[in-house]
Tab-separated table of N, CA and C in Angstrom:
chain	number	residue	atom	x	y	z
A	579	UNK	N	99.729	90.048	93.045
A	579	UNK	CA	101.630	90.213	92.686
A	579	UNK	C	102.382	88.934	93.174
A	580	UNK	N	103.372	88.433	92.492
A	580	UNK	CA	103.820	87.242	93.474
A	580	UNK	C	104.816	88.099	94.374
A	581	UNK	N	104.765	87.593	95.497
A	581	UNK	CA	105.768	87.960	97.143
A	581	UNK	C	107.090	88.545	96.021
A	582	UNK	N	107.771	87.775	95.504
A	582	UNK	CA	109.525	88.116	95.197
A	582	UNK	C	109.136	89.471	93.971
A	583	UNK	N	108.256	89.527	93.441
A	583	UNK	CA	108.067	90.576	92.487
A	583	UNK	C	107.831	92.064	93.587
A	584	UNK	N	106.860	91.498	94.352
A	584	UNK	CA	106.331	92.845	95.364
A	584	UNK	C	107.592	93.642	96.322
A	585	UNK	N	108.460	92.221	96.599
A	585	UNK	CA	110.104	92.839	97.355
A	585	UNK	C	110.738	93.526	96.393
A	586	UNK	N	110.677	92.655	95.305
A	586	UNK	CA	111.893	93.754	94.338
A	586	UNK	C	111.495	95.392	93.654
A	587	UNK	N	110.209	95.069	93.902
A	587	UNK	CA	109.154	96.715	93.240
A	587	UNK	C	109.568	97.372	94.491
A	588	UNK	N	109.321	96.875	95.521
A	588	UNK	CA	109.311	97.782	96.825
A	588	UNK	C	110.582	98.081	97.214
A	589	UNK	N	111.953	97.366	96.787
A	589	UNK	CA	113.000	97.771	97.265
A	589	UNK	C	113.503	98.673	96.173
A	590	UNK	N	113.134	98.727	95.189
A	590	UNK	CA	113.306	99.713	94.058
A	590	UNK	C	112.605	100.743	94.079
A	591	UNK	N	111.500	100.628	95.048
A	591	UNK	CA	110.514	102.096	94.932
A	591	UNK	C	111.117	103.022	96.422
A	592	UNK	N	110.789	104.353	95.928
A	592	UNK	CA	110.796	105.002	97.356
A	592	UNK	C	109.539	105.086	98.138
A	593	UNK	N	109.396	105.832	99.452
A	593	UNK	CA	108.521	105.352	100.462
A	593	UNK	C	107.549	106.136	99.651
A	594	UNK	N	107.958	107.392	99.023
A	594	UNK	CA	106.711	108.094	98.440
A	594	UNK	C	105.768	107.406	96.827
A	595	UNK	N	106.718	106.609	96.114
A	595	UNK	CA	106.117	105.572	95.242
A	595	UNK	C	105.673	104.579	95.763
A	596	UNK	N	105.646	104.045	96.976
A	596	UNK	CA	104.920	103.285	97.659
A	596	UNK	C	103.398	103.317	97.798
A	597	UNK	N	103.108	104.987	97.896
A	597	UNK	CA	101.977	105.401	98.422
A	597	UNK	C	100.676	105.067	97.695
A	598	UNK	N	99.621	104.401	98.009
A	598	UNK	CA	98.350	104.092	97.669
A	598	UNK	C	98.779	102.694	97.137
A	599	UNK	N	99.809	101.976	97.464
A	599	UNK	CA	99.915	100.367	97.231
A	599	UNK	C	100.401	99.721	97.697
A	600	UNK	N	101.167	100.060	98.961
A	600	UNK	CA	102.099	99.480	99.990
A	600	UNK	C	101.953	100.224	101.536
A	601	UNK	N	101.174	99.535	102.481
A	601	UNK	CA	101.792	100.115	103.597
A	601	UNK	C	103.264	100.214	104.150
A	602	UNK	N	103.927	101.035	104.945
A	602	UNK	CA	105.178	101.065	105.193
A	602	UNK	C	105.437	100.977	106.576
A	603	UNK	N	106.426	100.172	107.203
A	603	UNK	CA	106.709	100.287	108.530
A	603	UNK	C	108.270	100.306	108.325
A	604	UNK	N	108.201	101.651	108.933
A	604	UNK	CA	109.749	102.246	109.050
A	604	UNK	C	110.208	101.962	110.527
A	605	UNK	N	111.615	101.299	110.322
A	605	UNK	CA	112.127	100.791	111.620
A	605	UNK	C	113.570	101.575	111.379
A	606	UNK	N	113.700	102.341	112.408
A	606	UNK	CA	115.078	102.619	112.103
A	606	UNK	C	116.119	102.688	113.767
A	607	UNK	N	116.900	102.325	113.444
A	607	UNK	CA	118.391	101.877	114.731
A	607	UNK	C	119.267	102.549	114.339
A	608	UNK	N	120.160	103.375	115.212
A	608	UNK	CA	121.480	103.281	115.235
A	608	UNK	C	122.820	102.572	114.651
A	609	UNK	N	122.299	101.423	115.115
A	609	UNK	CA	123.371	100.571	115.114
A	609	UNK	C	122.633	99.230	114.756
A	610	UNK	N	123.466	97.923	114.091
A	610	UNK	CA	122.826	96.936	113.831
A	610	UNK	C	122.524	96.354	115.106
A	611	UNK	N	123.509	96.624	115.975
A	611	UNK	CA	123.318	95.845	117.340
A	611	UNK	C	122.116	96.269	118.095
A	612	UNK	N	121.475	97.176	117.796
A	612	UNK	CA	120.263	97.761	118.719
A	612	UNK	C	119.526	96.374	119.350
A	613	UNK	N	119.184	96.530	120.659
A	613	UNK	CA	118.519	95.314	120.781
A	613	UNK	C	116.970	95.700	120.309
A	614	UNK	N	116.511	96.706	120.486
A	614	UNK	CA	115.152	96.865	120.132
A	614	UNK	C	115.018	96.601	118.619
A	615	UNK	N	115.697	96.791	117.531
A	615	UNK	CA	115.710	96.105	116.177
A	615	UNK	C	116.000	94.625	116.310
A	616	UNK	N	116.659	94.282	116.998
A	616	UNK	CA	116.627	92.726	116.876
A	616	UNK	C	115.423	92.107	117.449
A	617	UNK	N	114.595	92.693	118.541
A	617	UNK	CA	113.687	92.331	118.882
A	617	UNK	C	112.400	92.784	117.755
A	618	UNK	N	112.389	93.427	117.124
A	618	UNK	CA	111.762	94.391	116.068
A	618	UNK	C	111.670	93.401	115.194
A	619	UNK	N	113.056	92.688	114.324
A	619	UNK	CA	113.482	91.896	113.453
A	619	UNK	C	112.576	90.207	113.884
A	620	UNK	N	113.066	89.994	115.181
A	620	UNK	CA	112.316	88.932	115.315
A	620	UNK	C	110.812	88.845	115.416
A	621	UNK	N	110.177	89.792	115.759
A	621	UNK	CA	108.764	89.651	115.816
A	621	UNK	C	107.917	89.898	114.386
A	622	UNK	N	108.836	90.449	113.207
A	622	UNK	CA	108.226	90.313	111.999
A	622	UNK	C	109.082	88.930	111.536
A	623	UNK	N	109.495	88.619	111.679
A	623	UNK	CA	109.922	87.308	110.868
A	623	UNK	C	108.971	85.996	111.337
A	624	UNK	N	108.547	86.347	112.349
A	624	UNK	CA	107.359	85.575	112.823
A	624	UNK	C	106.034	85.930	112.219
A	625	UNK	N	105.945	87.207	111.692
A	625	UNK	CA	104.672	87.692	111.121
A	625	UNK	C	104.782	87.951	109.504
A	626	UNK	N	105.636	87.298	109.092
A	626	UNK	CA	105.642	87.601	107.585
A	626	UNK	C	104.388	87.541	106.648
A	627	UNK	N	104.100	85.821	106.514
A	627	UNK	CA	103.036	85.762	106.268
A	627	UNK	C	101.894	86.842	106.280
A	628	UNK	N	101.445	87.133	107.452
A	628	UNK	CA	100.608	88.283	107.666
A	628	UNK	C	101.046	89.431	107.151
A	629	UNK	N	102.037	89.908	107.323
A	629	UNK	CA	102.480	91.132	106.705
A	629	UNK	C	102.485	91.284	105.504
A	630	UNK	N	102.572	89.945	104.557
A	630	UNK	CA	102.409	90.119	102.640
A	630	UNK	C	100.839	90.037	102.779
A	631	UNK	N	100.076	89.554	103.733
A	631	UNK	CA	98.710	89.675	103.604
A	631	UNK	C	98.175	91.040	103.936
A	632	UNK	N	98.671	92.001	104.089
A	632	UNK	CA	98.536	93.261	104.732
A	632	UNK	C	99.083	94.170	103.625
A	633	UNK	N	99.905	93.673	102.740
A	633	UNK	CA	100.481	94.644	101.890
A	633	UNK	C	101.347	95.419	102.492
A	634	UNK	N	102.254	95.032	103.347
A	634	UNK	CA	103.287	95.504	104.330
A	634	UNK	C	104.469	95.353	103.957
A	635	UNK	N	105.524	96.426	103.533
A	635	UNK	CA	106.824	96.776	103.424
A	635	UNK	C	107.009	97.334	104.212
A	636	UNK	N	108.577	96.450	105.060
A	636	UNK	CA	109.450	96.819	106.444
A	636	UNK	C	110.554	97.746	105.388
A	637	UNK	N	110.824	98.962	105.906
A	637	UNK	CA	112.026	99.868	105.624
A	637	UNK	C	112.975	99.851	106.724
A	638	UNK	N	114.400	99.202	106.663
A	638	UNK	CA	115.087	99.798	107.373
A	638	UNK	C	115.754	100.510	107.520
A	639	UNK	N	116.284	101.315	108.480
A	639	UNK	CA	117.104	102.696	108.422
A	639	UNK	C	118.150	102.122	109.303
A	640	UNK	N	119.310	101.292	109.245
A	640	UNK	CA	120.218	101.373	110.108
A	640	UNK	C	121.416	102.266	110.028
A	641	UNK	N	122.006	103.265	110.951
A	641	UNK	CA	123.106	103.843	110.588
A	641	UNK	C	122.581	104.730	109.352
A	642	UNK	N	123.798	104.440	108.248
A	642	UNK	CA	123.006	105.037	106.998
A	642	UNK	C	122.821	104.440	106.167
A	643	UNK	N	122.258	102.927	106.396
A	643	UNK	CA	121.726	102.087	105.488
A	643	UNK	C	120.473	101.978	105.091
A	644	UNK	N	119.811	101.551	103.982
A	644	UNK	CA	118.277	101.556	104.059
A	644	UNK	C	118.111	100.552	103.341
A	645	UNK	N	117.428	99.594	103.740
A	645	UNK	CA	116.699	98.134	103.185
A	645	UNK	C	115.588	98.233	102.966
A	646	UNK	N	114.927	98.115	102.090
A	646	UNK	CA	113.215	98.122	101.770
A	646	UNK	C	112.979	99.210	100.677
A	647	UNK	N	113.804	100.124	100.671
A	647	UNK	CA	113.259	101.590	99.594
A	647	UNK	C	114.366	101.994	99.112
A	648	UNK	N	114.113	102.978	98.183
A	648	UNK	CA	115.749	103.585	97.800
A	648	UNK	C	115.805	105.059	97.864
A	649	UNK	N	115.092	105.476	99.041
A	649	UNK	CA	115.325	106.684	99.719
A	649	UNK	C	116.828	107.075	100.466
A	650	UNK	N	117.435	107.758	100.402
A	650	UNK	CA	118.878	107.953	101.287
A	650	UNK	C	118.152	108.127	102.779
A	651	UNK	N	119.148	107.506	103.537
A	651	UNK	CA	118.693	107.599	105.332
A	651	UNK	C	118.627	109.144	105.429
A	652	UNK	N	118.887	109.705	104.883
A	652	UNK	CA	118.991	111.144	105.706
A	652	UNK	C	117.751	111.779	105.546
A	653	UNK	N	117.321	111.608	104.159
A	653	UNK	CA	115.827	111.945	104.135
A	653	UNK	C	114.490	111.673	104.618
A	654	UNK	N	114.801	110.234	105.041
A	654	UNK	CA	113.884	109.477	105.480
A	654	UNK	C	114.143	110.144	107.017
A	655	UNK	N	115.143	110.100	107.632
A	655	UNK	CA	115.266	110.841	109.280
A	655	UNK	C	114.498	111.935	108.816
A	656	UNK	N	114.941	113.053	107.708
A	656	UNK	CA	114.314	114.267	108.284
A	656	UNK	C	113.115	114.433	108.007
A	657	UNK	N	112.418	113.424	106.828
A	657	UNK	CA	110.794	113.621	106.788
A	657	UNK	C	110.160	113.226	107.878
A	658	UNK	N	110.513	112.039	108.295
A	658	UNK	CA	109.763	111.475	109.487
A	658	UNK	C	110.488	111.657	110.622
A	659	UNK	N	111.194	112.918	110.860
A	659	UNK	CA	111.708	113.304	112.260
A	659	UNK	C	112.208	112.323	112.926
A	660	UNK	N	112.872	111.422	112.576
A	660	UNK	CA	113.840	110.055	113.241
A	660	UNK	C	114.637	110.895	114.201
A	661	UNK	N	114.881	110.437	115.626
A	661	UNK	CA	115.824	110.639	116.456
A	661	UNK	C	117.055	109.560	116.105
A	662	UNK	N	117.637	109.773	116.787
A	662	UNK	CA	119.053	109.277	116.901
A	662	UNK	C	118.631	107.513	117.330
A	663	UNK	N	117.776	107.406	118.201
A	663	UNK	CA	117.248	105.914	118.783
A	663	UNK	C	116.255	105.445	117.942
A	664	UNK	N	116.449	104.322	118.541
A	664	UNK	CA	115.411	103.183	118.049
A	664	UNK	C	113.759	103.630	117.727
A	665	UNK	N	113.219	103.732	116.327
A	665	UNK	CA	112.177	104.005	116.379
A	665	UNK	C	110.973	103.528	115.281
A	666	UNK	N	109.957	102.987	115.360
A	666	UNK	CA	109.313	102.356	114.470
A	666	UNK	C	108.007	103.119	114.210
A	667	UNK	N	107.843	103.404	112.933
A	667	UNK	CA	106.591	104.164	112.439
A	667	UNK	C	105.604	103.212	111.671
A	668	UNK	N	104.257	103.217	111.586
A	668	UNK	CA	103.977	102.255	110.514
A	668	UNK	C	102.902	103.585	109.614
A	669	UNK	N	103.272	103.296	108.524
A	669	UNK	CA	102.826	104.473	107.586
A	669	UNK	C	101.743	103.639	106.699
A	670	UNK	N	100.492	104.459	106.434
A	670	UNK	CA	99.135	103.794	105.631
A	670	UNK	C	99.619	103.847	104.504
A	671	UNK	N	98.650	103.560	103.394
A	671	UNK	CA	98.392	103.439	101.882
A	671	UNK	C	98.436	104.671	101.678
A	672	UNK	N	97.572	105.643	102.796
A	672	UNK	CA	97.492	107.388	102.131
A	672	UNK	C	98.894	108.165	102.580
A	673	UNK	N	100.031	107.307	103.000
A	673	UNK	CA	100.967	107.923	103.342
A	673	UNK	C	101.017	108.453	105.015
A	674	UNK	N	100.007	108.648	105.327
A	674	UNK	CA	99.596	109.386	106.732
A	674	UNK	C	100.549	108.249	107.782
A	675	UNK	N	101.002	109.044	108.686
A	675	UNK	CA	101.588	108.154	109.950
A	675	UNK	C	100.638	107.525	110.803
A	676	UNK	N	100.280	106.298	111.188
A	676	UNK	CA	99.248	105.510	111.897
A	676	UNK	C	99.615	105.078	113.302
A	677	UNK	N	101.009	104.775	113.227
A	677	UNK	CA	101.449	104.540	114.736
A	677	UNK	C	103.249	104.841	114.548
A	678	UNK	N	103.436	105.497	115.892
A	678	UNK	CA	104.551	105.325	116.458
A	678	UNK	C	105.349	105.350	117.502
A	679	UNK	N	106.856	104.604	117.958
A	679	UNK	CA	107.021	104.115	119.095
A	679	UNK	C	108.511	103.897	119.292
A	680	UNK	N	108.871	104.044	120.006
A	680	UNK	CA	110.073	104.004	120.428
A	680	UNK	C	110.566	102.461	120.898
A	681	UNK	N	109.718	101.910	121.218
A	681	UNK	CA	109.737	100.366	121.303
A	681	UNK	C	109.111	99.464	120.303
A	682	UNK	N	109.661	98.293	119.953
A	682	UNK	CA	109.610	97.596	119.113
A	682	UNK	C	107.943	96.984	119.020
A	683	UNK	N	106.884	97.483	117.642
A	683	UNK	CA	105.827	97.161	117.886
A	683	UNK	C	105.351	95.475	117.862
A	684	UNK	N	104.689	95.198	118.922
A	684	UNK	CA	104.232	93.712	119.091
A	684	UNK	C	103.190	93.545	117.506
A	685	UNK	N	103.331	92.109	117.146
A	685	UNK	CA	102.511	91.968	115.989
A	685	UNK	C	101.012	91.838	116.069
A	686	UNK	N	100.260	91.971	117.200
A	686	UNK	CA	99.211	92.135	117.453
A	686	UNK	C	98.737	93.730	117.557
A	687	UNK	N	99.727	94.499	117.931
A	687	UNK	CA	99.688	95.938	117.787
A	687	UNK	C	99.441	96.263	115.839
A	688	UNK	N	100.170	95.998	115.037
A	688	UNK	CA	100.618	96.260	113.874
A	688	UNK	C	99.389	95.296	113.196
A	689	UNK	N	98.923	94.124	113.520
A	689	UNK	CA	97.819	93.157	112.935
A	689	UNK	C	96.285	94.372	113.294
A	690	UNK	N	96.015	94.794	114.300
A	690	UNK	CA	94.918	95.193	114.977
A	690	UNK	C	94.851	96.673	114.009
A	691	UNK	N	96.005	97.722	113.919
A	691	UNK	CA	96.068	98.877	113.396
A	691	UNK	C	95.885	98.445	111.947
A	692	UNK	N	96.420	98.157	111.506
A	692	UNK	CA	96.300	97.893	109.619
A	692	UNK	C	94.712	97.314	109.791
A	693	UNK	N	94.072	96.108	110.302
A	693	UNK	CA	93.090	95.518	109.981
A	693	UNK	C	91.829	96.324	110.259
A	694	UNK	N	92.117	97.507	111.207
A	694	UNK	CA	91.130	98.764	111.192
A	694	UNK	C	91.112	99.976	110.353
A	695	UNK	N	92.283	99.647	109.078
A	695	UNK	CA	92.064	100.755	108.583
A	695	UNK	C	91.576	100.564	107.373
A	696	UNK	N	90.671	101.804	106.771
A	696	UNK	CA	89.723	101.679	106.019
A	696	UNK	C	89.997	100.872	104.547
A	697	UNK	N	90.987	101.337	103.823
A	697	UNK	CA	91.433	100.512	102.940
A	697	UNK	C	91.686	99.060	102.780
A	698	UNK	N	92.012	98.426	104.402
A	698	UNK	CA	92.119	97.291	104.709
A	698	UNK	C	90.728	96.441	104.413
A	699	UNK	N	89.904	97.136	104.982
A	699	UNK	CA	88.438	96.673	105.487
A	699	UNK	C	87.710	96.681	104.167
A	700	UNK	N	88.190	97.633	103.122
A	700	UNK	CA	87.543	97.917	101.967
A	700	UNK	C	88.121	96.644	101.053
A	701	UNK	N	89.462	96.007	101.173
A	701	UNK	CA	89.984	95.074	100.444
A	701	UNK	C	89.514	93.766	101.096
A	702	UNK	N	88.646	93.814	101.993
A	702	UNK	CA	88.557	92.331	102.439
A	702	UNK	C	87.003	92.278	102.118
A	703	UNK	N	86.219	93.354	101.474
A	703	UNK	CA	84.840	92.735	101.147
A	703	UNK	C	85.027	91.761	99.837
């Protein structure tokens, strides 16, 4: 699937609709000025090609604004029990929570966790 098509598809999809197709990195912050949000964005910009190869969609919830999915912010916050502070959650293709952190995920942690997932290993064969 071409990257632009995947991005457009992901942006119009809910997180639930991405199940079995995409891994989802939820990044939640109270404001756009949150330093942890800025750090997570810097990490992800440098890791963009690796994220695409791992079927990863980033969903940002900043205040009441959602980028990367069509879910309302309140619904995502409720479902994933997101506090009012910075939180990052990695969701596997099976819809299960794989990692949760109150600090930005280093690229190496995302890569190692995703590469250890059964569906990632099966896709590499």
